[in-house]
mmCIF file of C-alpha atoms in Angstrom:
data_model
loop_
_atom_site.group_PDB
_atom_site.id
_atom_site.type_symbol
_atom_site.label_atom_id
_atom_site.label_comp_id
_atom_site.label_asym_id
_atom_site.label_seq_id
_atom_site.Cartn_x
_atom_site.Cartn_y
_atom_site.Cartn_z
ATOM 1 C CA MET O 38 -48.512 -33.675 -49.552
ATOM 2 C CA HIS O 39 -48.939 -30.221 -51.001
ATOM 3 C CA ALA O 40 -45.853 -27.847 -51.541
ATOM 4 C CA PHE O 41 -45.366 -25.566 -49.315
ATOM 5 C CA GLU O 42 -41.434 -23.723 -48.388
ATOM 6 C CA TYR O 43 -39.235 -24.778 -45.372
ATOM 7 C CA LEU O 44 -37.791 -21.417 -43.072
ATOM 8 C CA ARG O 45 -35.034 -22.492 -40.454
ATOM 9 C CA ALA O 46 -35.852 -19.097 -37.661
ATOM 10 C CA GLY O 47 -32.331 -18.671 -35.857
ATOM 11 C CA GLY O 48 -33.862 -16.205 -33.295
ATOM 12 C CA LEU O 49 -37.458 -15.778 -31.788
ATOM 13 C CA LYS O 50 -37.845 -12.403 -33.391
ATOM 14 C CA GLN O 51 -37.151 -13.954 -36.852
ATOM 15 C CA ALA O 52 -39.888 -16.965 -36.793
ATOM 16 C CA GLY O 53 -42.471 -15.005 -34.912
ATOM 17 C CA ASP O 54 -41.545 -11.912 -37.881
ATOM 18 C CA TRP O 55 -42.285 -15.018 -39.919
ATOM 19 C CA LEU O 56 -45.732 -16.502 -38.321
ATOM 20 C CA ARG O 57 -46.912 -12.467 -38.961
ATOM 21 C CA GLN O 58 -45.655 -12.336 -42.703
ATOM 22 C CA HIS O 59 -47.050 -16.067 -44.117
ATOM 23 C CA PRO O 60 -50.253 -15.881 -42.392
ATOM 24 C CA GLU O 61 -51.311 -19.181 -44.255
ATOM 25 C CA SER O 62 -47.752 -20.523 -42.254
ATOM 26 C CA ARG O 63 -47.086 -23.102 -38.932
ATOM 27 C CA PRO O 64 -44.102 -23.364 -36.991
ATOM 28 C CA LEU O 65 -42.971 -27.555 -36.283
ATOM 29 C CA SER O 66 -41.026 -28.341 -33.349
ATOM 30 C CA GLY O 67 -40.887 -32.244 -33.319
ATOM 31 C CA GLY O 68 -43.579 -32.425 -36.406
ATOM 32 C CA MET O 69 -44.057 -35.288 -34.018
ATOM 33 C CA THR O 70 -48.705 -34.322 -35.001
ATOM 34 C CA LEU O 71 -47.945 -31.380 -37.725
ATOM 35 C CA VAL O 72 -46.322 -33.617 -40.246
ATOM 36 C CA PRO O 73 -48.378 -37.165 -40.718
ATOM 37 C CA SER O 74 -51.223 -34.595 -41.017
ATOM 38 C CA LEU O 75 -48.829 -32.530 -43.722
ATOM 39 C CA LYS O 76 -48.818 -36.133 -45.894
ATOM 40 C CA HIS O 77 -52.185 -37.202 -45.733
ATOM 41 C CA ARG O 78 -52.905 -33.784 -46.430
ATOM 42 C CA LEU O 79 -55.380 -33.518 -43.971
ATOM 43 C CA ALA O 80 -53.592 -29.610 -42.807
ATOM 44 C CA GLN O 81 -52.191 -27.547 -45.684
ATOM 45 C CA VAL O 82 -50.367 -24.148 -45.148
ATOM 46 C CA SER O 83 -47.601 -22.515 -47.409
ATOM 47 C CA HIS O 84 -44.536 -22.125 -45.319
ATOM 48 C CA LEU O 85 -42.747 -24.293 -42.042
ATOM 49 C CA VAL O 86 -40.971 -22.283 -39.554
ATOM 50 C CA ASP O 87 -39.092 -24.164 -38.444
ATOM 51 C CA LEU O 88 -38.012 -23.585 -34.567
ATOM 52 C CA SER O 89 -35.369 -27.424 -33.551
ATOM 53 C CA ARG O 90 -32.891 -24.866 -33.350
ATOM 54 C CA LEU O 91 -33.202 -21.878 -30.992
ATOM 55 C CA GLY O 92 -31.423 -22.037 -27.961
ATOM 56 C CA GLU O 93 -34.998 -19.641 -26.051
ATOM 57 C CA LEU O 94 -36.701 -22.857 -25.809
ATOM 58 C CA ARG O 95 -34.739 -24.669 -24.594
ATOM 59 C CA GLY O 96 -33.369 -25.456 -20.541
ATOM 60 C CA ILE O 97 -34.815 -26.333 -16.844
ATOM 61 C CA GLU O 98 -34.954 -24.136 -14.711
ATOM 62 C CA ARG O 99 -35.733 -23.976 -10.484
ATOM 63 C CA GLN O 100 -37.692 -20.742 -9.967
ATOM 64 C CA GLY O 101 -38.213 -20.053 -6.485
ATOM 65 C CA SER O 102 -42.001 -22.131 -5.907
ATOM 66 C CA SER O 103 -41.588 -23.348 -9.450
ATOM 67 C CA LEU O 104 -39.827 -25.086 -12.757
ATOM 68 C CA ARG O 105 -39.835 -23.866 -16.136
ATOM 69 C CA ILE O 106 -38.626 -26.075 -18.514
ATOM 70 C CA GLY O 107 -38.153 -24.436 -21.711
ATOM 71 C CA ALA O 108 -40.992 -25.382 -24.965
ATOM 72 C CA GLY O 109 -38.394 -26.835 -27.088
ATOM 73 C CA MET O 110 -36.942 -29.709 -24.106
ATOM 74 C CA ARG O 111 -37.742 -33.020 -26.173
ATOM 75 C CA HIS O 112 -40.177 -35.277 -23.189
ATOM 76 C CA GLU O 113 -37.681 -37.619 -22.949
ATOM 77 C CA GLU O 114 -35.469 -35.046 -21.832
ATOM 78 C CA VAL O 115 -37.730 -33.947 -19.503
ATOM 79 C CA ALA O 116 -38.686 -37.463 -18.540
ATOM 80 C CA SER O 117 -34.346 -38.195 -17.857
ATOM 81 C CA ASP O 118 -32.988 -34.551 -16.599
ATOM 82 C CA PRO O 119 -31.826 -34.605 -12.612
ATOM 83 C CA GLN O 120 -33.906 -31.733 -11.501
ATOM 84 C CA VAL O 121 -37.377 -33.086 -12.692
ATOM 85 C CA GLN O 122 -36.267 -36.267 -11.466
ATOM 86 C CA SER O 123 -35.668 -34.630 -7.908
ATOM 87 C CA THR O 124 -37.785 -31.857 -8.166
ATOM 88 C CA LEU O 125 -41.075 -32.848 -10.122
ATOM 89 C CA PRO O 126 -41.305 -37.362 -10.083
ATOM 90 C CA ALA O 127 -44.456 -37.156 -11.440
ATOM 91 C CA LEU O 128 -44.165 -35.142 -15.262
ATOM 92 C CA ALA O 129 -41.006 -36.549 -15.475
ATOM 93 C CA HIS O 130 -43.104 -40.441 -15.237
ATOM 94 C CA LEU O 131 -45.713 -38.563 -17.355
ATOM 95 C CA ALA O 132 -42.819 -37.999 -20.000
ATOM 96 C CA GLY O 133 -42.087 -41.296 -20.389
ATOM 97 C CA LEU O 134 -44.706 -42.752 -20.755
ATOM 98 C CA ILE O 135 -46.037 -40.466 -23.881
ATOM 99 C CA GLY O 136 -46.072 -42.701 -27.086
ATOM 100 C CA ASP O 137 -42.747 -44.861 -28.439
ATOM 101 C CA PRO O 138 -39.148 -44.436 -27.843
ATOM 102 C CA GLN O 139 -39.309 -42.590 -31.307
ATOM 103 C CA VAL O 140 -41.972 -40.162 -29.728
ATOM 104 C CA ARG O 141 -39.694 -39.027 -27.422
ATOM 105 C CA ALA O 142 -37.305 -38.337 -29.302
ATOM 106 C CA ARG O 143 -38.796 -35.963 -31.441
ATOM 107 C CA GLY O 144 -41.496 -34.505 -29.656
ATOM 108 C CA THR O 145 -41.206 -31.526 -27.587
ATOM 109 C CA LEU O 146 -43.207 -29.821 -24.332
ATOM 110 C CA GLY O 147 -44.742 -26.656 -26.384
ATOM 111 C CA GLY O 148 -45.555 -28.774 -29.462
ATOM 112 C CA SER O 149 -47.854 -31.212 -27.528
ATOM 113 C CA VAL O 150 -48.525 -28.104 -25.239
ATOM 114 C CA ALA O 151 -50.041 -26.025 -28.272
ATOM 115 C CA ASN O 152 -50.914 -28.966 -30.008
ATOM 116 C CA ASN O 153 -54.127 -29.570 -27.153
ATOM 117 C CA ASP O 154 -54.852 -33.215 -28.456
ATOM 118 C CA PRO O 155 -57.612 -34.434 -25.664
ATOM 119 C CA ALA O 156 -55.301 -38.123 -25.353
ATOM 120 C CA ALA O 157 -52.435 -35.690 -24.953
ATOM 121 C CA ASP O 158 -50.389 -36.238 -20.979
ATOM 122 C CA TYR O 159 -49.754 -32.975 -20.711
ATOM 123 C CA PRO O 160 -52.706 -30.954 -20.873
ATOM 124 C CA ALA O 161 -53.068 -33.016 -17.269
ATOM 125 C CA ALA O 162 -49.784 -31.344 -15.578
ATOM 126 C CA LEU O 163 -50.713 -28.367 -16.297
ATOM 127 C CA LEU O 164 -54.167 -28.002 -14.900
ATOM 128 C CA ALA O 165 -53.263 -29.800 -12.321
ATOM 129 C CA LEU O 166 -49.644 -28.714 -11.131
ATOM 130 C CA ASP O 167 -51.723 -24.573 -11.760
ATOM 131 C CA ALA O 168 -49.090 -24.193 -14.568
ATOM 132 C CA VAL O 169 -48.382 -20.901 -16.450
ATOM 133 C CA VAL O 170 -47.683 -20.780 -20.429
ATOM 134 C CA ILE O 171 -44.796 -18.427 -20.815
ATOM 135 C CA THR O 172 -45.210 -17.274 -24.917
ATOM 136 C CA ASP O 173 -42.785 -14.563 -26.992
ATOM 137 C CA GLN O 174 -46.233 -11.849 -26.185
ATOM 138 C CA ARG O 175 -47.451 -12.633 -22.700
ATOM 139 C CA GLU O 176 -47.888 -15.321 -19.206
ATOM 140 C CA ILE O 177 -51.772 -17.002 -20.225
ATOM 141 C CA ALA O 178 -52.437 -19.811 -16.794
ATOM 142 C CA ALA O 179 -53.434 -22.791 -18.214
ATOM 143 C CA ALA O 180 -56.762 -22.839 -16.959
ATOM 144 C CA ASP O 181 -57.234 -19.815 -19.053
ATOM 145 C CA PHE O 182 -55.368 -21.542 -22.136
ATOM 146 C CA PHE O 183 -56.654 -24.827 -22.613
ATOM 147 C CA LEU O 184 -60.775 -24.243 -24.852
ATOM 148 C CA GLY O 185 -61.129 -27.118 -25.977
ATOM 149 C CA MET O 186 -60.638 -30.049 -28.308
ATOM 150 C CA PHE O 187 -56.500 -29.447 -30.847
ATOM 151 C CA SER O 188 -57.365 -25.336 -29.285
ATOM 152 C CA THR O 189 -55.417 -22.732 -27.627
ATOM 153 C CA ALA O 190 -55.780 -19.712 -26.478
ATOM 154 C CA LEU O 191 -52.765 -18.965 -28.879
ATOM 155 C CA GLN O 192 -52.931 -15.883 -31.302
ATOM 156 C CA PRO O 193 -51.729 -17.620 -35.065
ATOM 157 C CA ASP O 194 -48.564 -15.613 -34.222
ATOM 158 C CA GLU O 195 -47.599 -16.452 -30.818
ATOM 159 C CA LEU O 196 -45.033 -19.111 -30.160
ATOM 160 C CA ILE O 197 -44.801 -20.619 -26.537
ATOM 161 C CA VAL O 198 -41.402 -20.540 -25.006
ATOM 162 C CA ALA O 199 -41.224 -22.450 -21.340
ATOM 163 C CA VAL O 200 -44.051 -23.898 -18.903
ATOM 164 C CA ARG O 201 -43.761 -22.874 -15.888
ATOM 165 C CA PHE O 202 -45.183 -25.279 -13.002
ATOM 166 C CA GLN O 203 -45.504 -25.374 -9.697
ATOM 167 C CA VAL O 204 -44.179 -27.266 -7.159
ATOM 168 C CA PRO O 205 -46.350 -28.754 -5.604
ATOM 169 C CA ARG O 206 -45.637 -31.397 -2.175
ATOM 170 C CA ARG O 207 -46.926 -33.976 -4.034
ATOM 171 C CA ALA O 208 -47.817 -35.825 -7.136
ATOM 172 C CA ALA O 209 -48.188 -38.569 -9.261
ATOM 173 C CA TYR O 210 -49.842 -39.764 -12.519
ATOM 174 C CA ALA O 211 -51.559 -42.839 -14.014
ATOM 175 C CA LYS O 212 -52.399 -43.540 -16.863
ATOM 176 C CA PHE O 213 -54.460 -46.051 -19.490
ATOM 177 C CA ARG O 214 -52.493 -46.623 -22.261
ATOM 178 C CA HIS O 215 -53.918 -47.004 -25.994
ATOM 179 C CA PRO O 216 -51.621 -50.470 -27.246
ATOM 180 C CA ALA O 217 -51.601 -49.225 -30.657
ATOM 181 C CA SER O 218 -50.810 -45.040 -29.982
ATOM 182 C CA GLY O 219 -49.483 -44.632 -26.459
ATOM 183 C CA TYR O 220 -52.441 -41.610 -26.448
ATOM 184 C CA ALA O 221 -54.017 -41.862 -22.904
ATOM 185 C CA MET O 222 -57.218 -43.577 -23.124
ATOM 186 C CA ALA O 223 -57.959 -41.398 -19.614
ATOM 187 C CA GLY O 224 -55.302 -40.448 -18.052
ATOM 188 C CA VAL O 225 -55.151 -39.069 -14.207
ATOM 189 C CA PHE O 226 -52.823 -36.199 -12.696
ATOM 190 C CA ILE O 227 -53.390 -36.050 -9.243
ATOM 191 C CA ALA O 228 -51.326 -32.538 -7.459
ATOM 192 C CA GLU O 229 -51.301 -31.343 -3.006
ATOM 193 C CA LEU O 230 -49.983 -27.755 -4.240
ATOM 194 C CA ALA O 231 -48.209 -26.041 -1.710
ATOM 195 C CA ASP O 232 -50.821 -24.375 -0.135
ATOM 196 C CA GLY O 233 -52.911 -26.947 0.838
ATOM 197 C CA GLN O 234 -54.929 -27.450 -2.505
ATOM 198 C CA HIS O 235 -55.716 -30.784 -3.774
ATOM 199 C CA ARG O 236 -55.789 -31.317 -7.340
ATOM 200 C CA VAL O 237 -57.194 -33.831 -9.973
ATOM 201 C CA ALA O 238 -56.994 -33.329 -13.722
ATOM 202 C CA VAL O 239 -58.264 -35.891 -16.680
ATOM 203 C CA THR O 240 -57.193 -36.084 -19.887
ATOM 204 C CA GLY O 241 -57.845 -38.896 -22.577
ATOM 205 C CA ALA O 242 -61.756 -39.553 -21.769
ATOM 206 C CA THR O 243 -63.269 -35.925 -23.091
ATOM 207 C CA ASP O 244 -62.840 -33.753 -25.869
ATOM 208 C CA GLY O 245 -60.039 -32.104 -23.394
ATOM 209 C CA VAL O 246 -58.406 -32.159 -20.991
ATOM 210 C CA PHE O 247 -60.525 -30.790 -17.528
ATOM 211 C CA ARG O 248 -60.199 -30.580 -13.763
ATOM 212 C CA TRP O 249 -61.983 -33.389 -11.658
ATOM 213 C CA ALA O 250 -63.587 -31.720 -9.203
ATOM 214 C CA GLU O 251 -66.254 -33.918 -7.207
ATOM 215 C CA ALA O 252 -62.650 -35.654 -6.665
ATOM 216 C CA GLU O 253 -60.424 -33.272 -5.605
ATOM 217 C CA GLN O 254 -63.174 -32.792 -2.664
ATOM 218 C CA ALA O 255 -63.208 -35.858 -1.196
ATOM 219 C CA TRP O 256 -59.614 -36.596 -1.723
ATOM 220 C CA GLY O 257 -58.650 -33.356 0.193
ATOM 221 C CA ARG O 258 -62.042 -34.505 2.589
ATOM 222 C CA GLY O 259 -60.130 -38.467 3.033
ATOM 223 C CA GLN O 260 -63.295 -39.786 1.340
ATOM 224 C CA ALA O 261 -64.179 -42.316 -1.067
ATOM 225 C CA VAL O 262 -64.391 -41.280 -4.358
ATOM 226 C CA GLY O 263 -67.916 -41.861 -6.023
ATOM 227 C CA PRO O 264 -68.411 -42.570 -9.909
ATOM 228 C CA LEU O 265 -66.725 -39.916 -12.449
ATOM 229 C CA HIS O 266 -70.163 -38.434 -14.003
ATOM 230 C CA HIS O 267 -68.996 -36.495 -17.071
ATOM 231 C CA ASP O 268 -71.770 -35.621 -20.038
ATOM 232 C CA GLY O 269 -68.412 -35.384 -22.659
ATOM 233 C CA LEU O 270 -67.261 -38.803 -21.967
ATOM 234 C CA LEU O 271 -66.240 -40.097 -25.577
ATOM 235 C CA ASP O 272 -68.281 -42.698 -27.137
ATOM 236 C CA ASP O 273 -65.734 -43.909 -29.680
ATOM 237 C CA ILE O 274 -64.819 -47.800 -30.842
ATOM 238 C CA HIS O 275 -62.138 -47.698 -28.576
ATOM 239 C CA ALA O 276 -64.024 -47.444 -25.525
ATOM 240 C CA PRO O 277 -67.617 -46.421 -24.631
ATOM 241 C CA ALA O 278 -68.632 -43.670 -22.414
ATOM 242 C CA ARG O 279 -69.431 -46.227 -19.559
ATOM 243 C CA TYR O 280 -66.110 -47.622 -19.898
ATOM 244 C CA ARG O 281 -63.420 -44.320 -19.821
ATOM 245 C CA ALA O 282 -65.718 -43.337 -16.502
ATOM 246 C CA HIS O 283 -64.206 -46.677 -14.937
ATOM 247 C CA LEU O 284 -60.849 -45.689 -16.632
ATOM 248 C CA VAL O 285 -60.725 -42.691 -15.114
ATOM 249 C CA ALA O 286 -62.068 -43.692 -11.068
ATOM 250 C CA LEU O 287 -59.890 -46.326 -11.634
ATOM 251 C CA MET O 288 -56.857 -44.203 -12.185
ATOM 252 C CA PHE O 289 -57.061 -41.949 -10.292
ATOM 253 C CA LYS O 290 -56.567 -44.832 -7.709
ATOM 254 C CA GLN O 291 -53.710 -45.778 -8.879
ATOM 255 C CA ALA O 292 -52.446 -41.916 -8.918
ATOM 256 C CA LEU O 293 -53.182 -42.460 -4.655
ATOM 257 C CA ASP O 294 -51.875 -45.294 -4.525
ATOM 258 C CA GLN O 295 -48.666 -44.103 -5.833
ATOM 259 C CA LEU O 296 -48.573 -41.478 -3.487
ATOM 260 C CA ASP O 297 -48.010 -44.108 -0.741
ATOM 261 C CA THR O 298 -44.276 -44.732 -2.559
ATOM 262 C CA ALA O 299 -43.439 -41.087 -4.219
ATOM 263 C CA LYS O 300 -43.659 -37.687 -3.601
ATOM 264 C CA GLY O 301 -43.699 -34.954 -6.093
#
């Protein structure tokens, strides 16, 4: 691990000021991705700005037709929160599938969204639920936020404060977990929004989360969904592209089956 200075922020403004003062610094929340990267010298920083004690990043609140979740909320907190379980159970279910108990106890919503790992779970929920990423500087629609593998619309000194999810009529999430890491080899989040839109978001199968338009159209018309056709399907040591396409179709079917017994 390369040497760095550790800074514990006492407030959101102080954290932002430090990030601007130190261009090679990085914010630290749960550290589930950043800390291993530092340990293996895959990343180098001048300063770590610890956000873990910022009250501004905490809280879960129903706001009309949406649910606002603070960026500092840990996966286990999202999974076990009574309001999430009653208002958006599909999201609680997703959070409970992330990694393992240790990861769920430390990892945060904001950290996962900001990192944008192509096999992460939350990005699929954000796209399917037409969510808005709230930062300390602006609001960014989920459709404009995810730019590619580990890439987002965030500026270097910009911090996620919360995510605002639309509360759908119903929703579900199905995931095929990698047996070692728990990451999604294929994950599909489906949602019927309050305005009647049918949304299907896929994670784990390509270099970034995407909406499966053909499945959305077929589902909305009550038709059978054909196989996934996508030029960017991953083809690696974990699974060939053809197998991943099969997994996506299977996870979509499993998510639809969940809607028969649960509403989100």
